[in-house]
PDB file of C-alpha atoms in Angstrom:
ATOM      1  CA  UNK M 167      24.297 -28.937  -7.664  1.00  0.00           C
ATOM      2  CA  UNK M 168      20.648 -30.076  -7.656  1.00  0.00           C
ATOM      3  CA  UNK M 169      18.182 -26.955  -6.027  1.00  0.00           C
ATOM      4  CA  UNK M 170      14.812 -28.405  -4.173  1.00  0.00           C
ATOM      5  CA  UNK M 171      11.881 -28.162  -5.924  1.00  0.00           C
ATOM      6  CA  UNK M 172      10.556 -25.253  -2.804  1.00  0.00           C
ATOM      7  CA  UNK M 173      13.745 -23.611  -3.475  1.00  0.00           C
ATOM      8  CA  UNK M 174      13.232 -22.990  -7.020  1.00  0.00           C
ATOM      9  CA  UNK M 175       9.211 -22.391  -6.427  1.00  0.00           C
ATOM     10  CA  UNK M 176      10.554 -19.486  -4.004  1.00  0.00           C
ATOM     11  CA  UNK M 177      12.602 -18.487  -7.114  1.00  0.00           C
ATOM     12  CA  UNK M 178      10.077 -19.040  -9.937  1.00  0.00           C
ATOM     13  CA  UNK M 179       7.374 -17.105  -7.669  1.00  0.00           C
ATOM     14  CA  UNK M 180       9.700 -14.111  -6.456  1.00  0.00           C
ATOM     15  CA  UNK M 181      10.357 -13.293 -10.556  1.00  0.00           C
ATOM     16  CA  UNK M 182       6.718 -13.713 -11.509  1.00  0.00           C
ATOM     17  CA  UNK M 183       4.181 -10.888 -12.016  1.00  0.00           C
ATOM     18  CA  UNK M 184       2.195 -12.569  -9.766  1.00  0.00           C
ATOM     19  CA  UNK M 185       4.438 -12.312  -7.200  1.00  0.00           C
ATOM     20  CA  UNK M 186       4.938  -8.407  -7.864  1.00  0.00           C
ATOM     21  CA  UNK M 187       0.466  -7.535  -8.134  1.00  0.00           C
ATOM     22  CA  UNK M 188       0.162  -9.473  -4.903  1.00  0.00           C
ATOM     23  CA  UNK M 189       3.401  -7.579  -2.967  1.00  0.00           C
ATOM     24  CA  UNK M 190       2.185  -4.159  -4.357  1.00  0.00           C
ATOM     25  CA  UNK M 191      -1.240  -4.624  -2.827  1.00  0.00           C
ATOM     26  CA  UNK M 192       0.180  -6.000   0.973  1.00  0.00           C
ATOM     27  CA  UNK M 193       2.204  -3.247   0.892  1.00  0.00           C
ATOM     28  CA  UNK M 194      -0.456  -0.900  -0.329  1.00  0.00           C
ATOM     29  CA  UNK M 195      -2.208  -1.894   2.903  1.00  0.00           C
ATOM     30  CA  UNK M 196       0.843  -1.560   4.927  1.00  0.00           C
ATOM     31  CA  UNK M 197       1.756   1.914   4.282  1.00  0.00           C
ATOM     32  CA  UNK M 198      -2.133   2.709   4.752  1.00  0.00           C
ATOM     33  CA  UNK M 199      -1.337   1.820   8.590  1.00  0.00           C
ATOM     34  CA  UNK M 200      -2.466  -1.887   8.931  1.00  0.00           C
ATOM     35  CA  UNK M 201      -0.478  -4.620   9.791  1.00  0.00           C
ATOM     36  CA  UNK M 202      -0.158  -7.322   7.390  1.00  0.00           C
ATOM     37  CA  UNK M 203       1.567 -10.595   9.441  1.00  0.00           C
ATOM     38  CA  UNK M 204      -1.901 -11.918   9.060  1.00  0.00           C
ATOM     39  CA  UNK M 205      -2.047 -11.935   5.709  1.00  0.00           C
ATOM     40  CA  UNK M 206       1.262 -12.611   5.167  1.00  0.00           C
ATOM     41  CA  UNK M 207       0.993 -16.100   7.004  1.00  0.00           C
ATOM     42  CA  UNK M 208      -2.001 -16.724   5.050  1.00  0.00           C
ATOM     43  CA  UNK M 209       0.031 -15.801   1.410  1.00  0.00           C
ATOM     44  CA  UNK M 210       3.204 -18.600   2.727  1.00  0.00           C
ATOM     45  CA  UNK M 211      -0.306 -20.605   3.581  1.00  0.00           C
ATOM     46  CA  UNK M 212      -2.020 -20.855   0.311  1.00  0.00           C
ATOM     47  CA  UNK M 213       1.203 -20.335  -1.691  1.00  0.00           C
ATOM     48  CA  UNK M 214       3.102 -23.255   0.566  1.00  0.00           C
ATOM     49  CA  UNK M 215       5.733 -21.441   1.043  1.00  0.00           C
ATOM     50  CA  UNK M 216       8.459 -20.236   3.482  1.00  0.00           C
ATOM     51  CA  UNK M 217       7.077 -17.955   5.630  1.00  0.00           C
ATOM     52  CA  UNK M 218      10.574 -16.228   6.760  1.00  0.00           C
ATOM     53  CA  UNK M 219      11.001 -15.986   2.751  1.00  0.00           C
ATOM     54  CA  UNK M 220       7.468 -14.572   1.841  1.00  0.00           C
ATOM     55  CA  UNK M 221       7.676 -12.173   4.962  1.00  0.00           C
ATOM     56  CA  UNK M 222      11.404 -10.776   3.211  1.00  0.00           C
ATOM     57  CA  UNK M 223       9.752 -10.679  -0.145  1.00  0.00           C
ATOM     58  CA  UNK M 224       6.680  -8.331   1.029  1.00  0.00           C
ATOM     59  CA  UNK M 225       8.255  -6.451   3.914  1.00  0.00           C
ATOM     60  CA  UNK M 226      11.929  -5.996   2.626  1.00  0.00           C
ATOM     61  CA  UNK M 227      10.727  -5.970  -0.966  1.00  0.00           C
ATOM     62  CA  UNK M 228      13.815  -8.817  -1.600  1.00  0.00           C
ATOM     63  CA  UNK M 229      12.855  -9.943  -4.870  1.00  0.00           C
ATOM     64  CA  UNK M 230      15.349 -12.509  -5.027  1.00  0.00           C
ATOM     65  CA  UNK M 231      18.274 -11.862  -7.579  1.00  0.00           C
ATOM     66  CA  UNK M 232      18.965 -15.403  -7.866  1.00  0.00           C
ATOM     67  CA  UNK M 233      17.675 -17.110 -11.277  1.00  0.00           C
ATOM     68  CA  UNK M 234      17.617 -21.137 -11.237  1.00  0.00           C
ATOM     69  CA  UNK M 235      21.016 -22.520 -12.240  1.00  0.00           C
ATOM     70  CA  UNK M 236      21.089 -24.607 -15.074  1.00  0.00           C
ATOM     71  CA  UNK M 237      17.491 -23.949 -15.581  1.00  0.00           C
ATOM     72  CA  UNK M 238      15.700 -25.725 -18.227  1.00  0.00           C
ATOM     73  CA  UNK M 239      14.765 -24.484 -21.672  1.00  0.00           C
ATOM     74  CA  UNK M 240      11.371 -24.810 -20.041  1.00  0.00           C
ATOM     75  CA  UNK M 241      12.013 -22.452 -16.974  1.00  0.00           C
ATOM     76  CA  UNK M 242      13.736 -19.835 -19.244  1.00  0.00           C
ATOM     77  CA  UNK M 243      10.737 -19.724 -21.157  1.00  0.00           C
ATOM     78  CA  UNK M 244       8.335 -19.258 -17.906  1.00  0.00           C
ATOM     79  CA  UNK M 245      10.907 -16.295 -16.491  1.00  0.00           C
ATOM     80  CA  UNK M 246      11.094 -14.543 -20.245  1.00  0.00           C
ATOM     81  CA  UNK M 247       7.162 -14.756 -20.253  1.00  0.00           C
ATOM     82  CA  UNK M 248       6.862 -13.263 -16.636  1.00  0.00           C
ATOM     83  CA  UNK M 249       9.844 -10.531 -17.290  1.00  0.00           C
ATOM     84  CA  UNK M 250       7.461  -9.705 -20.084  1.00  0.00           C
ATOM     85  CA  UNK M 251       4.772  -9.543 -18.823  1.00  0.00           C
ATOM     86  CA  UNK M 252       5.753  -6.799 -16.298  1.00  0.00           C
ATOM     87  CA  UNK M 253       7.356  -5.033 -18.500  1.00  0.00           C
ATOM     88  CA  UNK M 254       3.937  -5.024 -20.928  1.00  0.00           C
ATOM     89  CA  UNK M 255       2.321  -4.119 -17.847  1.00  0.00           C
ATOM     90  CA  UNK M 256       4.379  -0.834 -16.788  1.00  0.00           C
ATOM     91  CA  UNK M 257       4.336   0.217 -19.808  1.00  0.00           C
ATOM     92  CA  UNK M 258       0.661  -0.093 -20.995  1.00  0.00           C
ATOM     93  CA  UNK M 259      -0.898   0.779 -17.721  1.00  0.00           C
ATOM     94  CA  UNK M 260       0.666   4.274 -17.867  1.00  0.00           C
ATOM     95  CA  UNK M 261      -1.322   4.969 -20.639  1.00  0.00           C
ATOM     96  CA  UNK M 262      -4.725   2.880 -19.527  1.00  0.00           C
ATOM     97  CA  UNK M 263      -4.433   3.666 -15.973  1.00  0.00           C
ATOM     98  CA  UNK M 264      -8.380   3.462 -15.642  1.00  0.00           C
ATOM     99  CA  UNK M 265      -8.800  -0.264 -17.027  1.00  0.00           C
ATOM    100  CA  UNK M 266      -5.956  -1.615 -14.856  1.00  0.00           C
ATOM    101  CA  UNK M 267      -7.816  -4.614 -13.142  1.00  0.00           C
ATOM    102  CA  UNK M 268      -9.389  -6.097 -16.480  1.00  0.00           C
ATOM    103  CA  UNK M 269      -6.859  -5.059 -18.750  1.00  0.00           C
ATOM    104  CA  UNK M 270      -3.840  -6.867 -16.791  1.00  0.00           C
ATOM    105  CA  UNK M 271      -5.421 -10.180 -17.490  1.00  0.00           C
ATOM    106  CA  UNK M 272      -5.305  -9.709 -21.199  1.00  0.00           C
ATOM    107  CA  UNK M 273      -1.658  -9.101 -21.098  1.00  0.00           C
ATOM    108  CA  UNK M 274      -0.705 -13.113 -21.296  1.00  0.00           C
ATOM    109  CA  UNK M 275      -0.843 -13.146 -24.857  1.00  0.00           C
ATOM    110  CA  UNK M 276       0.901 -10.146 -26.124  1.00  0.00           C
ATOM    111  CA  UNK M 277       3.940 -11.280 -23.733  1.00  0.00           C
ATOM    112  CA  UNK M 278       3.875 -15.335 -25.390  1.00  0.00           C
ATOM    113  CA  UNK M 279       3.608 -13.723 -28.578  1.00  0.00           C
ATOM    114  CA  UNK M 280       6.665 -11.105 -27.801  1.00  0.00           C
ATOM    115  CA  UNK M 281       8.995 -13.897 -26.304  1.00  0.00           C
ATOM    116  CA  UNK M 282       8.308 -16.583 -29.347  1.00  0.00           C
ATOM    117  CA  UNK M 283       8.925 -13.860 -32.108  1.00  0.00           C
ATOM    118  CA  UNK M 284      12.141 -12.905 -30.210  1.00  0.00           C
ATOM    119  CA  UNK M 285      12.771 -16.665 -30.721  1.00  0.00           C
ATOM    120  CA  UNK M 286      12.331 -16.502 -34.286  1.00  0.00           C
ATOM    121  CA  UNK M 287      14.030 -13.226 -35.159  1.00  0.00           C
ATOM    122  CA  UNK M 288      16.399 -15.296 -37.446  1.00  0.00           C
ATOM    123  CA  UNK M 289      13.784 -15.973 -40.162  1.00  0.00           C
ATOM    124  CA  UNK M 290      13.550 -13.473 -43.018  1.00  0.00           C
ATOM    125  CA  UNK M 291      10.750 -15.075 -44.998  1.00  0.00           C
ATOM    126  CA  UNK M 292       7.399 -13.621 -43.666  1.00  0.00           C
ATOM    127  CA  UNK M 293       5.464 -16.592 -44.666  1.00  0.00           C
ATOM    128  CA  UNK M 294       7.396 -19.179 -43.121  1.00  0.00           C
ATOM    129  CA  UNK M 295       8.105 -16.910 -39.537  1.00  0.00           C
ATOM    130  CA  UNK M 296       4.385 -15.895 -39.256  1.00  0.00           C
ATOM    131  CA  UNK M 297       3.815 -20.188 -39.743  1.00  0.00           C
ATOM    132  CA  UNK M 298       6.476 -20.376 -36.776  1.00  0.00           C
ATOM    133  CA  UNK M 299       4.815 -18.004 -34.819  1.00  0.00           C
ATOM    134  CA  UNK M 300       1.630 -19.522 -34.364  1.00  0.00           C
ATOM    135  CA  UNK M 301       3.549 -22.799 -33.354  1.00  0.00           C
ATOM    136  CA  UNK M 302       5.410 -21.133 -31.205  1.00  0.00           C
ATOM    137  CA  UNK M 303       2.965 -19.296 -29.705  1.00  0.00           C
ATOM    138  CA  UNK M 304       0.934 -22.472 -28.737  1.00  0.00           C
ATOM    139  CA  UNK M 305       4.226 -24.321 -27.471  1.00  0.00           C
ATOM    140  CA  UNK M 306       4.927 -21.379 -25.129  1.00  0.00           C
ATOM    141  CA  UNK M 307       1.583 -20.939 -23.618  1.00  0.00           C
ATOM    142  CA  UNK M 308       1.359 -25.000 -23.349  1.00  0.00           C
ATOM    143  CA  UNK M 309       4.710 -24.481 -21.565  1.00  0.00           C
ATOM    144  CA  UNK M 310       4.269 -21.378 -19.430  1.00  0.00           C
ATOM    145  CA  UNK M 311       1.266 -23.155 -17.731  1.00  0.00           C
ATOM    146  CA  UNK M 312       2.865 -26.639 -17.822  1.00  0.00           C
ATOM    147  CA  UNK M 313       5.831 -24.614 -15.432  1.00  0.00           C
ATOM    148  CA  UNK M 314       3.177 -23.047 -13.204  1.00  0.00           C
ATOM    149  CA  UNK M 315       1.372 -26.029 -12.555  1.00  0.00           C
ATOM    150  CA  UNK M 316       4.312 -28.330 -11.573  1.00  0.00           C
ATOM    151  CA  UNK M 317       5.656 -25.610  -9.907  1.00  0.00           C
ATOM    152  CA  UNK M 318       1.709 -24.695  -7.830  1.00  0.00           C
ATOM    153  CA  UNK M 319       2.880 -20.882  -9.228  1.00  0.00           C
ATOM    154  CA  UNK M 320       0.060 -18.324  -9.161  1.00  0.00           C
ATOM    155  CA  UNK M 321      -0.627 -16.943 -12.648  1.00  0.00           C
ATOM    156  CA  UNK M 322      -2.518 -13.435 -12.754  1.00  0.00           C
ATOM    157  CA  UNK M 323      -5.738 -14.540 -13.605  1.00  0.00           C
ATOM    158  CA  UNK M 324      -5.754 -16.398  -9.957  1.00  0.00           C
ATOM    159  CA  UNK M 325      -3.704 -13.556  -8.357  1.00  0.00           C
ATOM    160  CA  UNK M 326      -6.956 -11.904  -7.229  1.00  0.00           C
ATOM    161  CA  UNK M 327      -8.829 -14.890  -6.076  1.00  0.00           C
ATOM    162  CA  UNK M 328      -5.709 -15.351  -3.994  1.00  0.00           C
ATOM    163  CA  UNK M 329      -6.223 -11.701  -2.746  1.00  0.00           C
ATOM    164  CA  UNK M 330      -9.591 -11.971  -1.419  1.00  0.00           C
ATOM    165  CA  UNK M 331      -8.710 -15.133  -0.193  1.00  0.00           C
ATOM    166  CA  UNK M 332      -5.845 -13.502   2.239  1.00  0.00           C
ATOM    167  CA  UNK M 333      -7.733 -10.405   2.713  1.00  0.00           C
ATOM    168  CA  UNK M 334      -9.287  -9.659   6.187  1.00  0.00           C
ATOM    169  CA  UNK M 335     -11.659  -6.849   4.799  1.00  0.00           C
TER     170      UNK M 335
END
């Protein structure tokens, strides 16, 4: 069964952190009173998206279930590296609530390096897995970007470019 490429953007978005920073502040917004279709058709816009599918993922918070079937080694990778990084993200900003803004965007590297020393968990010898680790480290970064630029998927250091961008403040 071969998925279209908007289908699996929808998914790849919907399970990014991305996806989660920019729903949290639309519905930030809406619960303050203020309707949001606006931006909302601006965010399926920019993103070139689905609007019907955008407008369930912000109202309905419908973060869609669904992973890629058959994914690629490459997608895995990209989804391990965004389940990562929210979890990173919960669990840090708890403690540096005050630095949240700034100290989101330096949480791309702790989750590559987290996700390619899961990969290696096999190796025993320390000098061999921390040789490994830098590889791996480079070959997942070179591939989590690789994903979101075939894919046109928003990674957080854009997320609040894309923000202001949808914004009618």
């Amino acid at each position: 069964m071969v998925i279209d490429n908007g289908k699996i953007r929808f998914l790849l978005f919907s399970h990014s952190y991305s996806a989660k920073l920019i729903v949290s502040n639309l519905t930030t917004k809406k619960d303050s009173g203020k309707s949001i279709n606006k931006e909302i058709s601006l965010l399926a816009r920019v993103l070139r998206l689905e609007r019907r599918k955008i407008n369930e993922l912000v109202l309905n918070k419908k973060f869609s279930k669904d992973a890629p079937k058959n994914r690629s080694v490459n997608l895995q990778i990209f989804l391990q590296i965004e389940k990562e990084l929210a979890f990173l993200a919960t669990e840090k900003l708890n403690w540096y609530s005050t630095i949240k803004d700034d100290y989101q965007r330096q949480l791309l590297y702790p989750a590559i390096e987290r996700i390619a020393g899961n990969s290696l968990s096999k190796i025993k010898d320390d000098t061999k897995f921390q040789e490994l680790l830098t590889i791996k480290i480079r070959e997942y970064g070179n591939i989590y970007y690789k994903v979101a630029h075939k894919y046109k998927l928003p990674t957080m250091r854009i997320v609040p470019f894309i923000l202001r961008l949808i914004s009618d403040d």
